[in-house]
Amino acid sequence: EPGVLRHIEHSAGVLIQMERPSAGRGVGGVPLAISCKTEKGAFFVADLGDVVKKHLRFLKALPRVRPFYAVKCNGSKGVVRTLAELGAGFDCASKTEIALVQSIGVPSDKIIYTNPCKQISQIKYAASHGVQLMAFDNEVELGKVARSHPHARMVLCIATDNPRSSARLSVKFGATLKSCRRLLETAKEMNVEIVGISFHVGSGCIDLQAFTRSIADARLVFEMGAELGYKMHLLDIGGGFPGTENSKVRFEEIAATINSALDLYFPEGCGVEILAKPGRYYVASAFTLAVNVIDKQEVPLDPPGSDGRLSRWNDASSCGAEPPILYYVNDGIYGSFSCIFFDHTCPSPILHKKPGPEPPLFSSSLWGPSCDGQDRIADGLQLPDLQVGDWLTFENMGAYTIAASSSFNGYQQPQINYAMSRGSCHNQKKRIERACVLLSPVAGKSQIPCALPLSSLPLESREQHPS
Ligand code: PLP
């Protein structure tokens, strides 16, 4: 019914508040009411306590670095509000992301507009909304900024050498060291202020030395700038930090490498402020996705080529497995599992309903709900016999999942149910509980009341945080 969208009865009978980023309107603007009792929609549980813990861990491991959360990674309001409340800054890639963080009261000096190639209207938007810190890596961008944002404080984004990152950014962005002098000279001629240097080693970086090399390169460009009369005072070391414990490199190892490189090339007291733009680090492990089996099909083991089904079975087993059971679930690669394509992940399911001891296992594959043969989530799985209505959960689903999902075939993004795990710092927990939307721990007892809007609470400075 109209008006009930934000209060939907959970199948267990618990009232929880949900965020439906893109959902809610049916044909002709009539709100869609979805009952979890009957619909069993896929949903996320987002543990904001995990986000809080990550923040404290960041401050402890990188004491000289101010984190600016990369909103592109996951712009759900609970995450953004939590980080705003903790005093983090924000890395925005577009006008919409700037509007999102400003709508919850983040001041413009805590925003960096990092897209090096911006549409002129969006540069003007940043100018009119007080966002001054912006990135660039080419001359055309400098010209646009000179004309549209005279008060901009620009950060020159340099390319990095990062073949061991899961998503390489320098194939698209970043000035080469050779072109930096010319860019700095052009900026002088155009009267554009350059305040610092940035880089991004690529998302999912497992090469510790990529950070050291990039920090050393940044030092060279600082010196180049000094020769041209610049007094740069900002180094942005980007993102690329792991977001889960199963990463090949631990966050603390990367942090130790960064700290050593900073001590060498930008020692304390050198007058350069350091910031970073972590994305996946903050959110990957906080989000768990639950999907529901909506259909099932057993593929007959006929000889190859005997009918169309078998060729599909062969296709599904292209990775070497033979999946005689196909399960269809209600989220897929055009939704939250877009990370399979865009982030090169291999999500693996956990059964919600525990099977009996030593159940027979069947070779199985998982497929999304769309009418597209590419919508395959996983294959080569060994699963017990599942039924329509059974739940599967996927952990570590916070980074580049919802953010890159679409409504292809008319499917909506799963609802996000916020929870606050125990163990996060008590004071922080209370503040976040007050600031965020109504949260209900799915497995916990307490119902956390919705209270103050974020704008009524002061944003804290990092000095006030125990690290
Ligand atoms: N900053 C910029 C400019 C980016 O393009 C990205 C990711 O693509 C990030 C920060 C966040 O990176 P990560 O999620 O690897 O920390």
Coordinates of C-alpha atoms and ligand atoms in Angstrom, one line a residue:
E1 CA 0.0 0.0 0.0
P2 CA 1.1 3.6 -0.5
G3 CA 3.1 4.8 2.4
V4 CA 4.3 1.5 3.7
L5 CA 7.3 1.1 1.6
R6 CA 9.8 1.9 4.3
H7 CA 8.1 -0.5 6.8
I8 CA 7.9 -4.0 5.4
E9 CA 7.3 -7.0 7.5
H10 CA 10.2 -9.3 7.6
S11 CA 9.3 -12.9 7.0
A12 CA 10.3 -13.6 10.6
G13 CA 7.8 -11.1 11.8
V14 CA 10.3 -8.4 12.8
L15 CA 9.7 -4.8 11.6
I16 CA 12.8 -3.4 10.0
Q17 CA 13.4 -0.3 8.1
M18 CA 14.9 -0.7 4.6
E19 CA 16.6 1.5 2.1
R20 CA 15.3 0.9 -1.5
P21 CA 17.6 3.1 -3.5
S22 CA 15.9 2.9 -6.8
A23 CA 12.7 1.1 -6.0
G24 CA 9.3 2.2 -5.0
R25 CA 7.5 3.5 -8.1
G26 CA 5.5 1.3 -10.3
V27 CA 3.7 2.3 -13.5
G28 CA 2.3 5.8 -13.4
G29 CA 4.1 6.6 -10.2
V30 CA 2.1 4.3 -8.0
P31 CA 4.2 3.0 -5.1
L32 CA 5.0 -0.6 -5.2
A33 CA 4.3 -2.4 -1.9
I34 CA 6.3 -5.5 -1.5
S35 CA 5.6 -8.0 1.2
C36 CA 8.6 -10.0 2.2
K37 CA 6.1 -12.7 3.4
T38 CA 5.0 -13.5 -0.1
E39 CA 7.7 -12.1 -2.3
K40 CA 10.9 -13.2 -0.5
G41 CA 13.0 -10.6 -2.2
A42 CA 16.7 -10.7 -2.2
F43 CA 18.1 -8.4 0.5
F44 CA 21.3 -7.1 2.1
V45 CA 22.2 -7.0 5.7
A46 CA 24.7 -4.2 6.2
D47 CA 26.7 -4.2 9.4
L48 CA 27.6 -0.6 10.2
G49 CA 29.5 -1.8 13.2
D50 CA 32.0 -3.3 10.7
V51 CA 32.3 0.0 9.0
V52 CA 33.1 1.7 12.3
K53 CA 35.7 -0.9 13.1
K54 CA 37.3 -0.4 9.7
H55 CA 37.5 3.3 10.3
L56 CA 39.2 2.9 13.7
R57 CA 41.6 0.4 12.2
F58 CA 42.4 2.8 9.4
L59 CA 43.3 5.6 11.8
K60 CA 45.4 3.3 13.8
A61 CA 47.3 1.8 10.9
L62 CA 47.8 5.0 8.9
P63 CA 48.0 7.7 11.6
R64 CA 49.2 10.4 9.2
V65 CA 46.5 9.8 6.5
R66 CA 43.0 11.3 6.4
P67 CA 40.5 8.9 4.8
F68 CA 38.1 10.3 2.2
Y69 CA 35.6 7.4 1.5
A70 CA 35.2 6.7 -2.3
V71 CA 31.4 7.0 -2.6
K72 CA 31.4 5.2 -6.0
C73 CA 32.1 1.9 -4.2
N74 CA 28.8 1.9 -2.3
G75 CA 26.7 5.0 -1.9
S76 CA 24.1 3.5 0.4
K77 CA 23.0 6.1 2.9
G78 CA 23.7 4.1 6.0
V79 CA 27.4 3.8 5.0
V80 CA 27.7 7.5 4.0
R81 CA 26.0 8.7 7.2
T82 CA 28.1 6.5 9.4
L83 CA 31.3 7.7 7.8
A84 CA 30.2 11.3 7.9
E85 CA 29.4 10.9 11.6
L86 CA 32.9 9.5 12.2
G87 CA 34.4 12.5 10.6
A88 CA 35.7 11.0 7.3
G89 CA 35.9 13.0 4.2
F90 CA 34.4 11.9 0.8
D91 CA 35.8 11.2 -2.6
C92 CA 33.0 12.0 -5.1
A93 CA 33.1 11.1 -8.8
S94 CA 30.1 13.1 -10.0
K95 CA 27.5 15.8 -9.2
T96 CA 25.1 13.2 -7.9
E97 CA 27.6 11.9 -5.4
I98 CA 28.4 15.4 -4.3
A99 CA 24.7 16.1 -3.8
L100 CA 24.3 12.8 -1.8
V101 CA 27.0 13.7 0.7
Q102 CA 26.0 17.3 1.0
S103 CA 22.4 16.3 1.5
I104 CA 23.5 14.8 4.8
G105 CA 25.4 17.8 6.0
V106 CA 29.0 17.0 4.9
P107 CA 30.8 20.3 4.6
S108 CA 32.4 21.1 1.2
D109 CA 35.9 21.1 2.6
K110 CA 35.5 17.4 3.3
I111 CA 34.8 16.6 -0.3
I112 CA 37.3 15.9 -3.1
Y113 CA 35.9 15.7 -6.6
T114 CA 38.3 13.2 -8.0
N115 CA 37.1 12.4 -11.5
P116 CA 39.9 13.8 -13.7
C117 CA 37.6 14.2 -16.7
K118 CA 34.5 16.1 -15.8
Q119 CA 31.6 17.5 -17.7
I120 CA 31.6 21.3 -17.7
S121 CA 28.1 21.5 -16.1
Q122 CA 29.4 19.3 -13.3
I123 CA 32.5 21.5 -12.7
K124 CA 30.1 24.5 -12.5
Y125 CA 28.0 22.5 -10.0
A126 CA 31.0 21.9 -7.8
A127 CA 31.9 25.6 -8.0
S128 CA 28.4 26.7 -7.0
H129 CA 28.3 24.2 -4.1
G130 CA 31.7 25.2 -2.7
V131 CA 33.6 22.1 -3.7
Q132 CA 37.1 23.3 -4.5
L133 CA 39.4 20.3 -4.3
M134 CA 39.3 18.5 -7.7
A135 CA 41.6 16.2 -9.7
F136 CA 42.9 16.6 -13.3
D137 CA 45.3 14.8 -15.5
N138 CA 45.2 16.7 -18.9
E139 CA 45.3 20.1 -20.5
V140 CA 41.8 20.2 -21.8
E141 CA 40.5 19.7 -18.2
L142 CA 42.7 22.6 -17.0
G143 CA 41.1 24.8 -19.7
K144 CA 37.6 23.8 -18.6
V145 CA 38.4 24.4 -14.9
A146 CA 40.1 27.8 -15.7
R147 CA 36.9 29.0 -17.3
S148 CA 34.3 27.4 -15.1
H149 CA 35.7 27.2 -11.6
P150 CA 38.2 30.0 -10.8
H151 CA 38.5 29.1 -7.1
A152 CA 39.3 25.4 -7.8
R153 CA 42.3 23.9 -6.0
M154 CA 43.6 21.2 -8.3
V155 CA 45.4 18.0 -7.6
L156 CA 47.4 16.5 -10.4
C157 CA 46.6 12.8 -10.8
I158 CA 49.7 10.8 -11.9
A159 CA 49.6 7.4 -13.6
T160 CA 50.9 4.4 -11.7
D161 CA 52.5 1.2 -12.7
N162 CA 50.2 -1.5 -11.4
P163 CA 49.9 -4.7 -13.3
R164 CA 48.9 -6.6 -10.1
S165 CA 45.7 -4.8 -9.3
S166 CA 42.3 -6.3 -10.1
A167 CA 41.0 -3.1 -11.6
R168 CA 43.7 -1.0 -13.3
L169 CA 42.9 2.6 -13.4
S170 CA 46.0 4.0 -15.1
V171 CA 44.9 2.5 -18.5
K172 CA 42.4 5.3 -18.4
F173 CA 43.6 8.0 -16.0
G174 CA 46.8 9.6 -14.8
A175 CA 49.4 11.9 -16.3
T176 CA 52.8 10.3 -17.1
L177 CA 55.8 11.7 -15.3
K178 CA 57.0 13.1 -18.7
S179 CA 53.8 15.1 -19.2
C180 CA 53.7 16.5 -15.6
R181 CA 56.1 19.5 -16.2
R182 CA 54.1 20.6 -19.2
L183 CA 50.8 20.4 -17.3
L184 CA 52.2 22.3 -14.4
E185 CA 53.5 25.0 -16.7
T186 CA 50.1 25.2 -18.5
A187 CA 48.3 25.5 -15.2
K188 CA 50.6 28.5 -14.3
E189 CA 49.8 30.2 -17.6
M190 CA 46.0 29.6 -17.1
N191 CA 46.2 30.8 -13.5
V192 CA 44.9 27.5 -12.1
E193 CA 46.0 26.8 -8.5
I194 CA 47.7 23.4 -8.1
V195 CA 47.8 22.2 -4.5
G196 CA 49.0 18.7 -4.7
I197 CA 49.5 15.3 -6.4
S198 CA 47.3 12.2 -6.4
F199 CA 47.6 8.6 -7.6
H200 CA 45.6 5.4 -7.4
V201 CA 47.5 2.1 -7.6
G202 CA 44.3 0.4 -8.9
S203 CA 41.6 -1.3 -7.0
G204 CA 42.4 -4.6 -5.3
C205 CA 46.1 -4.0 -5.4
I206 CA 48.3 -6.8 -4.1
D207 CA 51.6 -5.3 -5.0
L208 CA 53.0 -3.5 -1.9
Q209 CA 55.7 -1.9 -3.9
A210 CA 53.1 -0.1 -6.2
F211 CA 52.5 2.2 -3.2
T212 CA 56.2 2.9 -2.6
R213 CA 56.8 3.5 -6.3
S214 CA 53.9 5.9 -6.6
I215 CA 54.8 7.8 -3.5
A216 CA 58.4 8.2 -4.9
D217 CA 57.0 9.4 -8.2
A218 CA 54.8 11.9 -6.4
R219 CA 57.9 13.3 -4.6
L220 CA 59.5 13.8 -8.1
V221 CA 56.5 15.8 -9.2
F222 CA 56.5 17.9 -6.0
E223 CA 60.1 18.8 -6.8
M224 CA 59.2 19.6 -10.4
G225 CA 56.4 21.9 -9.1
A226 CA 58.8 23.6 -6.6
E227 CA 61.2 24.4 -9.5
L228 CA 58.2 26.1 -11.2
G229 CA 57.4 28.1 -8.1
Y230 CA 54.6 25.9 -6.7
K231 CA 54.1 25.3 -3.0
M232 CA 52.1 22.1 -3.1
H233 CA 50.9 20.8 0.3
L234 CA 48.6 17.8 -0.5
L235 CA 49.4 14.2 -1.3
D236 CA 46.5 11.9 -2.1
I237 CA 47.5 8.2 -2.1
G238 CA 44.2 7.0 -3.5
G239 CA 42.6 3.6 -2.7
G240 CA 43.3 0.0 -3.5
F241 CA 43.3 -1.4 0.0
P242 CA 41.7 -4.8 0.6
G243 CA 38.3 -5.0 2.1
T244 CA 38.2 -8.6 3.3
E245 CA 40.3 -10.9 5.5
N246 CA 40.8 -13.4 2.7
S247 CA 42.9 -10.9 0.6
K248 CA 46.4 -12.0 -0.5
V249 CA 47.8 -9.0 1.3
R250 CA 46.7 -7.7 4.7
F251 CA 45.7 -4.1 5.1
E252 CA 48.2 -3.6 7.9
E253 CA 51.0 -4.8 5.6
I254 CA 50.1 -2.3 3.0
A255 CA 49.8 0.4 5.7
A256 CA 53.3 -0.4 7.0
T257 CA 54.7 -0.1 3.5
I258 CA 53.0 3.2 3.0
N259 CA 54.2 4.6 6.4
S260 CA 57.8 3.7 5.5
A261 CA 57.5 5.4 2.1
L262 CA 55.9 8.5 3.6
D263 CA 58.6 8.7 6.2
L264 CA 61.2 8.6 3.4
Y265 CA 59.7 10.8 0.8
F266 CA 57.3 13.0 2.8
P267 CA 58.6 13.0 6.4
E268 CA 56.6 14.4 9.2
G269 CA 56.9 18.1 9.4
C270 CA 57.5 18.5 5.7
G271 CA 54.2 20.5 5.4
V272 CA 52.4 18.0 3.2
E273 CA 49.0 16.8 4.3
I274 CA 48.3 13.2 3.3
L275 CA 44.9 11.8 2.3
A276 CA 43.6 8.6 0.9
K277 CA 40.4 7.5 -0.9
P278 CA 39.6 4.0 0.3
G279 CA 36.4 2.4 -1.2
R280 CA 36.3 -1.3 -0.9
Y281 CA 38.3 -1.3 2.3
Y282 CA 35.4 0.3 4.2
V283 CA 32.4 -1.7 2.9
A284 CA 33.3 -5.0 1.3
S285 CA 33.0 -7.1 4.5
A286 CA 30.1 -5.2 5.9
F287 CA 27.5 -6.4 3.4
T288 CA 26.0 -9.8 3.3
L289 CA 23.5 -10.6 0.5
A290 CA 20.6 -13.1 0.9
V291 CA 19.0 -14.5 -2.2
N292 CA 16.1 -16.9 -2.6
V293 CA 15.9 -19.9 -4.9
I294 CA 13.0 -19.1 -7.3
D295 CA 13.3 -22.0 -9.6
K296 CA 15.3 -25.2 -10.3
Q297 CA 15.9 -27.4 -13.2
E298 CA 17.7 -30.7 -13.5
V299 CA 19.6 -31.0 -16.8
P300 CA 19.4 -34.5 -18.3
L301 CA 22.7 -36.2 -18.9
D302 CA 22.1 -37.1 -22.5
P303 CA 24.9 -37.4 -25.0
P304 CA 26.3 -34.1 -26.3
G305 CA 24.3 -32.5 -29.1
S306 CA 21.1 -34.5 -28.5
D307 CA 19.1 -31.3 -27.6
G308 CA 19.3 -27.7 -26.8
R309 CA 19.4 -28.2 -23.1
L310 CA 22.6 -30.2 -23.3
S311 CA 24.4 -27.5 -25.2
R312 CA 23.4 -25.1 -22.5
W313 CA 24.7 -27.6 -19.9
N314 CA 28.0 -27.8 -21.8
D315 CA 28.1 -24.0 -21.9
A316 CA 27.5 -23.8 -18.2
S317 CA 30.3 -26.3 -17.5
S318 CA 32.8 -24.4 -19.6
C319 CA 35.0 -24.0 -16.5
G320 CA 35.4 -27.8 -16.3
A321 CA 32.5 -28.6 -14.0
E322 CA 29.3 -30.5 -14.9
P323 CA 26.2 -28.9 -13.4
P324 CA 23.2 -31.2 -13.7
I325 CA 21.2 -29.0 -11.4
L326 CA 20.5 -25.4 -12.3
Y327 CA 19.2 -23.1 -9.5
Y328 CA 17.7 -19.7 -10.4
V329 CA 17.9 -17.1 -7.7
N330 CA 16.4 -13.6 -7.4
D331 CA 19.5 -11.5 -7.9
G332 CA 22.0 -11.8 -10.7
I333 CA 24.9 -10.3 -12.7
Y334 CA 22.7 -7.4 -13.8
G335 CA 22.1 -6.7 -10.1
S336 CA 24.4 -7.1 -7.1
F337 CA 26.5 -9.8 -8.8
S338 CA 27.7 -7.2 -11.4
C339 CA 30.9 -7.5 -9.3
I340 CA 31.5 -10.8 -11.2
F341 CA 32.1 -8.8 -14.4
F342 CA 33.2 -5.4 -13.1
D343 CA 35.3 -6.5 -10.1
H344 CA 36.4 -10.0 -11.2
T345 CA 35.0 -11.7 -8.1
C346 CA 33.8 -15.3 -7.6
P347 CA 31.1 -15.1 -5.0
S348 CA 30.4 -18.4 -3.2
P349 CA 27.1 -19.2 -1.5
I350 CA 26.5 -20.2 2.1
L351 CA 23.4 -22.3 2.8
H352 CA 21.1 -20.7 5.3
K353 CA 19.2 -23.9 6.1
K354 CA 21.8 -26.4 7.4
P355 CA 21.4 -29.7 5.8
G356 CA 21.4 -32.9 7.8
P357 CA 24.7 -34.7 8.5
E358 CA 26.5 -35.8 5.3
P359 CA 23.7 -34.9 2.8
P360 CA 24.2 -36.1 -0.8
L361 CA 25.8 -33.3 -2.8
F362 CA 25.0 -32.5 -6.4
S363 CA 27.0 -30.7 -9.0
S364 CA 25.1 -27.4 -9.3
S365 CA 25.1 -24.0 -10.9
L366 CA 23.5 -20.7 -9.8
W367 CA 21.8 -18.3 -12.2
G368 CA 20.2 -14.9 -11.9
P369 CA 16.6 -14.0 -12.6
S370 CA 16.9 -12.2 -15.9
C371 CA 16.0 -13.6 -19.3
D372 CA 19.6 -13.7 -20.4
G373 CA 21.9 -16.7 -20.8
Q374 CA 24.9 -14.7 -19.5
D375 CA 23.3 -14.2 -16.1
R376 CA 25.3 -17.0 -14.4
I377 CA 26.5 -16.4 -10.9
A378 CA 28.5 -19.6 -10.2
D379 CA 29.0 -23.1 -11.5
G380 CA 30.9 -26.2 -10.5
L381 CA 29.3 -26.0 -7.0
Q382 CA 28.6 -29.0 -4.9
L383 CA 25.3 -28.4 -3.1
P384 CA 22.7 -30.5 -1.3
D385 CA 19.4 -30.7 -2.9
L386 CA 17.8 -27.2 -2.6
Q387 CA 14.1 -26.3 -3.0
V388 CA 12.3 -23.2 -4.2
G389 CA 12.2 -20.8 -1.3
D390 CA 15.5 -21.8 0.2
W391 CA 17.9 -19.0 1.1
L392 CA 21.5 -18.6 0.1
T393 CA 23.8 -16.0 1.6
F394 CA 26.9 -14.4 0.1
E395 CA 29.4 -12.6 2.4
N396 CA 31.7 -9.7 1.5
M397 CA 29.2 -8.2 -0.9
G398 CA 29.6 -4.5 -0.1
A399 CA 32.1 -3.3 -2.7
Y400 CA 31.1 -2.5 -6.3
T401 CA 27.9 -4.6 -6.1
I402 CA 24.9 -2.4 -5.5
A403 CA 26.8 0.5 -6.9
A404 CA 27.1 -1.0 -10.4
S405 CA 23.8 -2.8 -10.5
S406 CA 21.0 -2.1 -13.1
S407 CA 17.3 -2.6 -13.4
F408 CA 17.7 -4.8 -16.5
N409 CA 14.6 -6.9 -17.0
G410 CA 12.8 -4.7 -14.5
Y411 CA 14.5 -6.1 -11.4
Q412 CA 15.0 -3.7 -8.5
Q413 CA 18.0 -3.5 -6.2
P414 CA 17.7 -5.6 -3.0
Q415 CA 16.6 -3.8 0.1
I416 CA 19.4 -2.9 2.6
N417 CA 18.7 -3.8 6.2
Y418 CA 21.1 -2.0 8.5
A419 CA 22.5 -3.7 11.6
M420 CA 25.1 -2.8 14.2
S421 CA 27.3 -5.6 15.3
R422 CA 28.5 -5.9 18.9
G423 CA 32.1 -5.1 19.5
S424 CA 32.3 -1.7 17.8
C425 CA 33.4 1.1 20.2
H426 CA 30.5 1.9 22.5
N427 CA 30.5 5.6 22.1
Q428 CA 30.8 5.4 18.3
K429 CA 28.0 2.9 18.3
K430 CA 25.6 5.1 20.2
R431 CA 26.3 8.1 18.0
I432 CA 25.8 6.1 14.8
E433 CA 22.7 4.5 16.1
R434 CA 21.3 8.0 16.7
A435 CA 22.4 9.3 13.4
C436 CA 21.4 6.6 11.1
V437 CA 18.1 5.2 9.9
L438 CA 16.2 2.8 12.0
L439 CA 18.4 -0.3 12.4
S440 CA 17.4 -3.7 13.5
P441 CA 20.0 -6.4 14.1
V442 CA 18.7 -9.3 12.3
A443 CA 19.8 -11.8 14.8
G444 CA 20.0 -9.5 17.8
K445 CA 17.4 -8.7 20.4
S446 CA 17.3 -4.9 20.5
Q447 CA 15.3 -2.7 18.3
I448 CA 17.3 0.5 17.8
P449 CA 15.0 3.5 17.5
C450 CA 15.3 6.0 14.7
A451 CA 16.2 9.3 16.2
L452 CA 18.1 12.4 15.3
P453 CA 18.8 13.4 11.7
L454 CA 22.5 13.6 11.0
S455 CA 22.5 17.4 10.4
S456 CA 21.6 18.0 14.0
L457 CA 24.8 16.3 15.2
P458 CA 28.2 17.9 14.9
L459 CA 30.7 16.1 12.7
E460 CA 33.7 15.0 14.7
S461 CA 37.3 15.7 14.0
R462 CA 39.6 12.7 14.0
E463 CA 41.4 13.9 17.0
Q464 CA 38.4 13.0 19.1
H465 CA 38.6 9.4 18.1
P466 CA 40.3 6.8 20.2
S467 CA 42.6 4.9 17.8
Ligands
PLP1 N1 39.5 6.9 -5.9 C1 39.3 6.8 -7.2 C2 39.6 8.0 -8.1 C3 38.9 5.6 -7.8 O1 38.7 5.6 -9.1 C4 38.6 4.5 -7.0 C5 38.1 3.3 -7.5 O2 38.0 3.1 -8.7 C6 38.7 4.7 -5.6 C7 39.2 5.9 -5.1 C8 38.4 3.6 -4.6 O3 39.3 2.5 -4.8 P1 39.2 1.2 -3.9 O4 37.8 0.8 -3.8 O5 40.1 0.3 -4.6 O6 39.7 1.6 -2.6

